[in-house]
mmCIF file of N, CA and C in Angstrom:
data_model
loop_
_atom_site.group_PDB
_atom_site.id
_atom_site.type_symbol
_atom_site.label_atom_id
_atom_site.label_comp_id
_atom_site.label_asym_id
_atom_site.label_seq_id
_atom_site.Cartn_x
_atom_site.Cartn_y
_atom_site.Cartn_z
ATOM 1 N N UNK T 1287 156.984 30.600 19.272
ATOM 2 C CA UNK T 1287 156.795 29.558 18.299
ATOM 3 C C UNK T 1287 156.972 28.213 18.995
ATOM 4 N N UNK T 1288 155.964 27.381 18.921
ATOM 5 C CA UNK T 1288 155.948 26.081 19.582
ATOM 6 C C UNK T 1288 156.351 24.976 18.621
ATOM 7 N N UNK T 1289 156.920 23.932 19.173
ATOM 8 C CA UNK T 1289 157.240 22.735 18.404
ATOM 9 C C UNK T 1289 155.933 22.064 17.986
ATOM 10 N N UNK T 1290 155.851 21.638 16.746
ATOM 11 C CA UNK T 1290 154.653 20.994 16.238
ATOM 12 C C UNK T 1290 154.463 19.569 16.715
ATOM 13 N N UNK T 1291 155.426 19.021 17.443
ATOM 14 C CA UNK T 1291 155.314 17.652 17.938
ATOM 15 C C UNK T 1291 155.061 17.633 19.442
ATOM 16 N N UNK T 1292 155.882 18.334 20.219
ATOM 17 C CA UNK T 1292 155.708 18.310 21.680
ATOM 18 C C UNK T 1292 154.917 19.518 22.193
ATOM 19 N N UNK T 1293 154.666 20.488 21.338
ATOM 20 C CA UNK T 1293 153.874 21.689 21.655
ATOM 21 C C UNK T 1293 154.471 22.550 22.758
ATOM 22 N N UNK T 1294 155.766 22.455 22.970
ATOM 23 C CA UNK T 1294 156.405 23.333 23.949
ATOM 24 C C UNK T 1294 157.421 24.219 23.239
ATOM 25 N N UNK T 1295 157.760 25.322 23.897
ATOM 26 C CA UNK T 1295 158.728 26.243 23.317
ATOM 27 C C UNK T 1295 160.148 25.755 23.579
ATOM 28 N N UNK T 1296 160.454 25.428 24.815
ATOM 29 C CA UNK T 1296 161.805 24.972 25.169
ATOM 30 C C UNK T 1296 161.790 23.483 25.508
ATOM 31 N N UNK T 1297 162.805 22.795 25.013
ATOM 32 C CA UNK T 1297 163.001 21.382 25.320
ATOM 33 C C UNK T 1297 164.477 21.210 25.645
ATOM 34 N N UNK T 1298 164.784 20.964 26.910
ATOM 35 C CA UNK T 1298 166.187 20.876 27.350
ATOM 36 C C UNK T 1298 166.967 22.106 26.916
ATOM 37 N N UNK T 1299 166.396 23.271 27.119
ATOM 38 C CA UNK T 1299 166.960 24.595 26.794
ATOM 39 C C UNK T 1299 167.102 24.861 25.296
ATOM 40 N N UNK T 1300 166.532 24.017 24.451
ATOM 41 C CA UNK T 1300 166.582 24.236 22.999
ATOM 42 C C UNK T 1300 165.231 24.745 22.512
ATOM 43 N N UNK T 1301 165.273 25.704 21.596
ATOM 44 C CA UNK T 1301 164.046 26.192 20.975
ATOM 45 C C UNK T 1301 163.856 25.464 19.645
ATOM 46 N N UNK T 1302 162.644 25.461 19.078
ATOM 47 C CA UNK T 1302 162.437 24.800 17.788
ATOM 48 C C UNK T 1302 163.319 25.432 16.709
ATOM 49 N N UNK T 1303 164.228 24.638 16.144
ATOM 50 C CA UNK T 1303 165.156 25.171 15.152
ATOM 51 C C UNK T 1303 165.070 24.473 13.796
ATOM 52 N N UNK T 1304 164.172 23.508 13.661
ATOM 53 C CA UNK T 1304 163.945 22.829 12.390
ATOM 54 C C UNK T 1304 162.585 23.277 11.868
ATOM 55 N N UNK T 1305 162.497 23.536 10.572
ATOM 56 C CA UNK T 1305 161.251 24.030 9.984
ATOM 57 C C UNK T 1305 160.943 23.236 8.722
ATOM 58 N N UNK T 1306 159.674 22.886 8.536
ATOM 59 C CA UNK T 1306 159.246 22.256 7.288
ATOM 60 C C UNK T 1306 159.414 23.280 6.172
ATOM 61 N N UNK T 1307 160.043 22.874 5.081
ATOM 62 C CA UNK T 1307 160.324 23.803 3.983
ATOM 63 C C UNK T 1307 159.172 23.984 3.006
ATOM 64 N N UNK T 1308 158.081 23.265 3.193
ATOM 65 C CA UNK T 1308 156.930 23.424 2.304
ATOM 66 C C UNK T 1308 156.353 24.828 2.485
ATOM 67 N N UNK T 1309 156.148 25.571 1.389
ATOM 68 C CA UNK T 1309 155.682 26.958 1.491
ATOM 69 C C UNK T 1309 154.376 27.128 2.267
ATOM 70 N N UNK T 1310 153.478 26.188 2.185
ATOM 71 C CA UNK T 1310 152.188 26.325 2.874
ATOM 72 C C UNK T 1310 152.201 25.757 4.286
ATOM 73 N N UNK T 1311 153.334 25.208 4.714
ATOM 74 C CA UNK T 1311 153.404 24.603 6.048
ATOM 75 C C UNK T 1311 154.281 25.455 6.966
ATOM 76 N N UNK T 1312 155.582 25.300 6.887
ATOM 77 C CA UNK T 1312 156.499 26.076 7.719
ATOM 78 C C UNK T 1312 156.430 25.767 9.203
ATOM 79 N N UNK T 1313 155.938 24.589 9.553
ATOM 80 C CA UNK T 1313 155.798 24.217 10.965
ATOM 81 C C UNK T 1313 157.169 24.050 11.614
ATOM 82 N N UNK T 1314 157.396 24.658 12.788
ATOM 83 C CA UNK T 1314 158.680 24.498 13.487
ATOM 84 C C UNK T 1314 158.700 23.248 14.375
ATOM 85 N N UNK T 1315 159.895 22.695 14.544
ATOM 86 C CA UNK T 1315 160.092 21.511 15.372
ATOM 87 C C UNK T 1315 161.417 21.617 16.113
ATOM 88 N N UNK T 1316 161.487 20.994 17.290
ATOM 89 C CA UNK T 1316 162.782 20.789 17.935
ATOM 90 C C UNK T 1316 163.508 19.708 17.132
ATOM 91 N N UNK T 1317 164.801 19.805 17.028
ATOM 92 C CA UNK T 1317 165.569 18.802 16.297
ATOM 93 C C UNK T 1317 165.339 17.411 16.889
ATOM 94 N N UNK T 1318 165.369 17.298 18.216
ATOM 95 C CA UNK T 1318 165.191 16.001 18.874
ATOM 96 C C UNK T 1318 163.794 15.429 18.626
ATOM 97 N N UNK T 1319 162.775 16.272 18.652
ATOM 98 C CA UNK T 1319 161.397 15.807 18.423
ATOM 99 C C UNK T 1319 161.226 15.299 16.997
ATOM 100 N N UNK T 1320 161.725 16.073 16.034
ATOM 101 C CA UNK T 1320 161.591 15.671 14.636
ATOM 102 C C UNK T 1320 162.376 14.396 14.370
ATOM 103 N N UNK T 1321 163.554 14.273 14.958
ATOM 104 C CA UNK T 1321 164.360 13.062 14.789
ATOM 105 C C UNK T 1321 163.606 11.840 15.318
ATOM 106 N N UNK T 1322 163.052 11.931 16.520
ATOM 107 C CA UNK T 1322 162.316 10.803 17.099
ATOM 108 C C UNK T 1322 161.058 10.482 16.289
ATOM 109 N N UNK T 1323 160.379 11.515 15.798
ATOM 110 C CA UNK T 1323 159.182 11.309 14.971
ATOM 111 C C UNK T 1323 159.549 10.541 13.702
ATOM 112 N N UNK T 1324 160.587 11.008 13.009
ATOM 113 C CA UNK T 1324 160.986 10.362 11.758
ATOM 114 C C UNK T 1324 161.483 8.939 12.002
ATOM 115 N N UNK T 1325 162.183 8.715 13.102
ATOM 116 C CA UNK T 1325 162.663 7.362 13.423
ATOM 117 C C UNK T 1325 161.512 6.394 13.641
ATOM 118 N N UNK T 1326 160.372 6.901 14.089
ATOM 119 C CA UNK T 1326 159.229 6.029 14.372
ATOM 120 C C UNK T 1326 158.446 5.652 13.115
ATOM 121 N N UNK T 1327 158.708 6.325 12.008
ATOM 122 C CA UNK T 1327 157.980 6.044 10.774
ATOM 123 C C UNK T 1327 158.657 4.933 9.982
ATOM 124 N N UNK T 1328 157.910 3.925 9.555
ATOM 125 C CA UNK T 1328 158.525 2.861 8.753
ATOM 126 C C UNK T 1328 158.975 3.350 7.376
ATOM 127 N N UNK T 1329 158.419 4.453 6.908
ATOM 128 C CA UNK T 1329 158.764 4.960 5.576
ATOM 129 C C UNK T 1329 159.981 5.879 5.581
ATOM 130 N N UNK T 1330 160.483 6.267 6.756
ATOM 131 C CA UNK T 1330 161.642 7.161 6.793
ATOM 132 C C UNK T 1330 162.913 6.359 6.544
ATOM 133 N N UNK T 1331 163.966 7.065 6.137
ATOM 134 C CA UNK T 1331 165.242 6.403 5.885
ATOM 135 C C UNK T 1331 166.371 7.296 6.365
ATOM 136 N N UNK T 1332 167.513 6.698 6.624
ATOM 137 C CA UNK T 1332 168.667 7.447 7.101
ATOM 138 C C UNK T 1332 169.839 7.211 6.172
ATOM 139 N N UNK T 1333 170.540 8.279 5.858
ATOM 140 C CA UNK T 1333 171.754 8.214 5.059
ATOM 141 C C UNK T 1333 172.819 9.019 5.783
ATOM 142 N N UNK T 1334 173.854 8.340 6.225
ATOM 143 C CA UNK T 1334 174.913 8.949 7.026
ATOM 144 C C UNK T 1334 174.294 9.626 8.245
ATOM 145 N N UNK T 1335 174.412 10.953 8.368
ATOM 146 C CA UNK T 1335 173.889 11.625 9.563
ATOM 147 C C UNK T 1335 172.613 12.417 9.286
ATOM 148 N N UNK T 1336 171.857 12.044 8.258
ATOM 149 C CA UNK T 1336 170.611 12.731 7.920
ATOM 150 C C UNK T 1336 169.467 11.724 7.827
ATOM 151 N N UNK T 1337 168.328 12.073 8.446
ATOM 152 C CA UNK T 1337 167.134 11.236 8.377
ATOM 153 C C UNK T 1337 166.130 11.932 7.464
ATOM 154 N N UNK T 1338 165.550 11.170 6.545
ATOM 155 C CA UNK T 1338 164.584 11.679 5.577
ATOM 156 C C UNK T 1338 163.223 11.067 5.870
ATOM 157 N N UNK T 1339 162.180 11.896 5.806
ATOM 158 C CA UNK T 1339 160.833 11.392 6.046
ATOM 159 C C UNK T 1339 159.796 12.418 5.638
ATOM 160 N N UNK T 1340 158.596 12.286 6.213
ATOM 161 C CA UNK T 1340 157.487 13.180 5.881
ATOM 162 C C UNK T 1340 157.130 14.061 7.064
ATOM 163 N N UNK T 1341 156.787 15.314 6.770
ATOM 164 C CA UNK T 1341 156.338 16.257 7.788
ATOM 165 C C UNK T 1341 155.049 15.725 8.423
ATOM 166 N N UNK T 1342 154.940 15.750 9.755
ATOM 167 C CA UNK T 1342 153.720 15.261 10.399
ATOM 168 C C UNK T 1342 152.493 16.124 10.126
ATOM 169 N N UNK T 1343 152.672 17.319 9.578
ATOM 170 C CA UNK T 1343 151.547 18.215 9.302
ATOM 171 C C UNK T 1343 151.098 18.176 7.853
ATOM 172 N N UNK T 1344 152.055 18.234 6.923
ATOM 173 C CA UNK T 1344 151.671 18.360 5.513
ATOM 174 C C UNK T 1344 152.105 17.171 4.655
ATOM 175 N N UNK T 1345 152.838 16.231 5.226
ATOM 176 C CA UNK T 1345 153.326 15.030 4.539
ATOM 177 C C UNK T 1345 154.321 15.308 3.420
ATOM 178 N N UNK T 1346 154.844 16.514 3.349
ATOM 179 C CA UNK T 1346 155.887 16.830 2.371
ATOM 180 C C UNK T 1346 157.225 16.340 2.920
ATOM 181 N N UNK T 1347 158.223 16.140 2.049
ATOM 182 C CA UNK T 1347 159.530 15.666 2.522
ATOM 183 C C UNK T 1347 160.175 16.635 3.506
ATOM 184 N N UNK T 1348 160.772 16.073 4.547
ATOM 185 C CA UNK T 1348 161.479 16.854 5.553
ATOM 186 C C UNK T 1348 162.717 16.053 5.975
ATOM 187 N N UNK T 1349 163.777 16.757 6.331
ATOM 188 C CA UNK T 1349 165.006 16.093 6.766
ATOM 189 C C UNK T 1349 165.469 16.684 8.089
ATOM 190 N N UNK T 1350 166.235 15.898 8.809
ATOM 191 C CA UNK T 1350 166.845 16.378 10.050
ATOM 192 C C UNK T 1350 168.206 15.707 10.185
ATOM 193 N N UNK T 1351 169.182 16.482 10.595
ATOM 194 C CA UNK T 1351 170.518 15.938 10.828
ATOM 195 C C UNK T 1351 170.559 15.310 12.216
ATOM 196 N N UNK T 1352 171.238 14.189 12.316
ATOM 197 C CA UNK T 1352 171.394 13.491 13.580
ATOM 198 C C UNK T 1352 172.445 14.229 14.397
ATOM 199 N N UNK T 1353 172.090 14.580 15.619
ATOM 200 C CA UNK T 1353 173.049 15.246 16.504
ATOM 201 C C UNK T 1353 174.056 14.216 16.986
ATOM 202 N N UNK T 1354 175.310 14.462 16.711
ATOM 203 C CA UNK T 1354 176.357 13.540 17.127
ATOM 204 C C UNK T 1354 176.640 13.719 18.610
ATOM 205 N N UNK T 1355 176.720 12.629 19.327
ATOM 206 C CA UNK T 1355 176.989 12.659 20.761
ATOM 207 C C UNK T 1355 178.479 12.878 20.994
ATOM 208 N N UNK T 1356 178.812 13.821 21.868
ATOM 209 C CA UNK T 1356 180.213 14.047 22.219
ATOM 210 C C UNK T 1356 180.604 13.077 23.328
ATOM 211 N N UNK T 1357 181.802 12.478 23.230
ATOM 212 C CA UNK T 1357 182.218 11.513 24.259
ATOM 213 C C UNK T 1357 182.455 12.154 25.599
#
């Protein structure tokens, strides 16, 4: 299963673990790819550690949690 944004299976040893919840879509994404995609959209918004936006494939709502950096 490839990431729908970068089209690769592994990204920094991570596999696509985020999925669009729309029944007709189900496209998988790496968390980092989806986060960067949503950050680039002017219509996306962030609340605490979650970013809300639209799926790049079906335009349905999708969310991704921000990975907290360890010191």
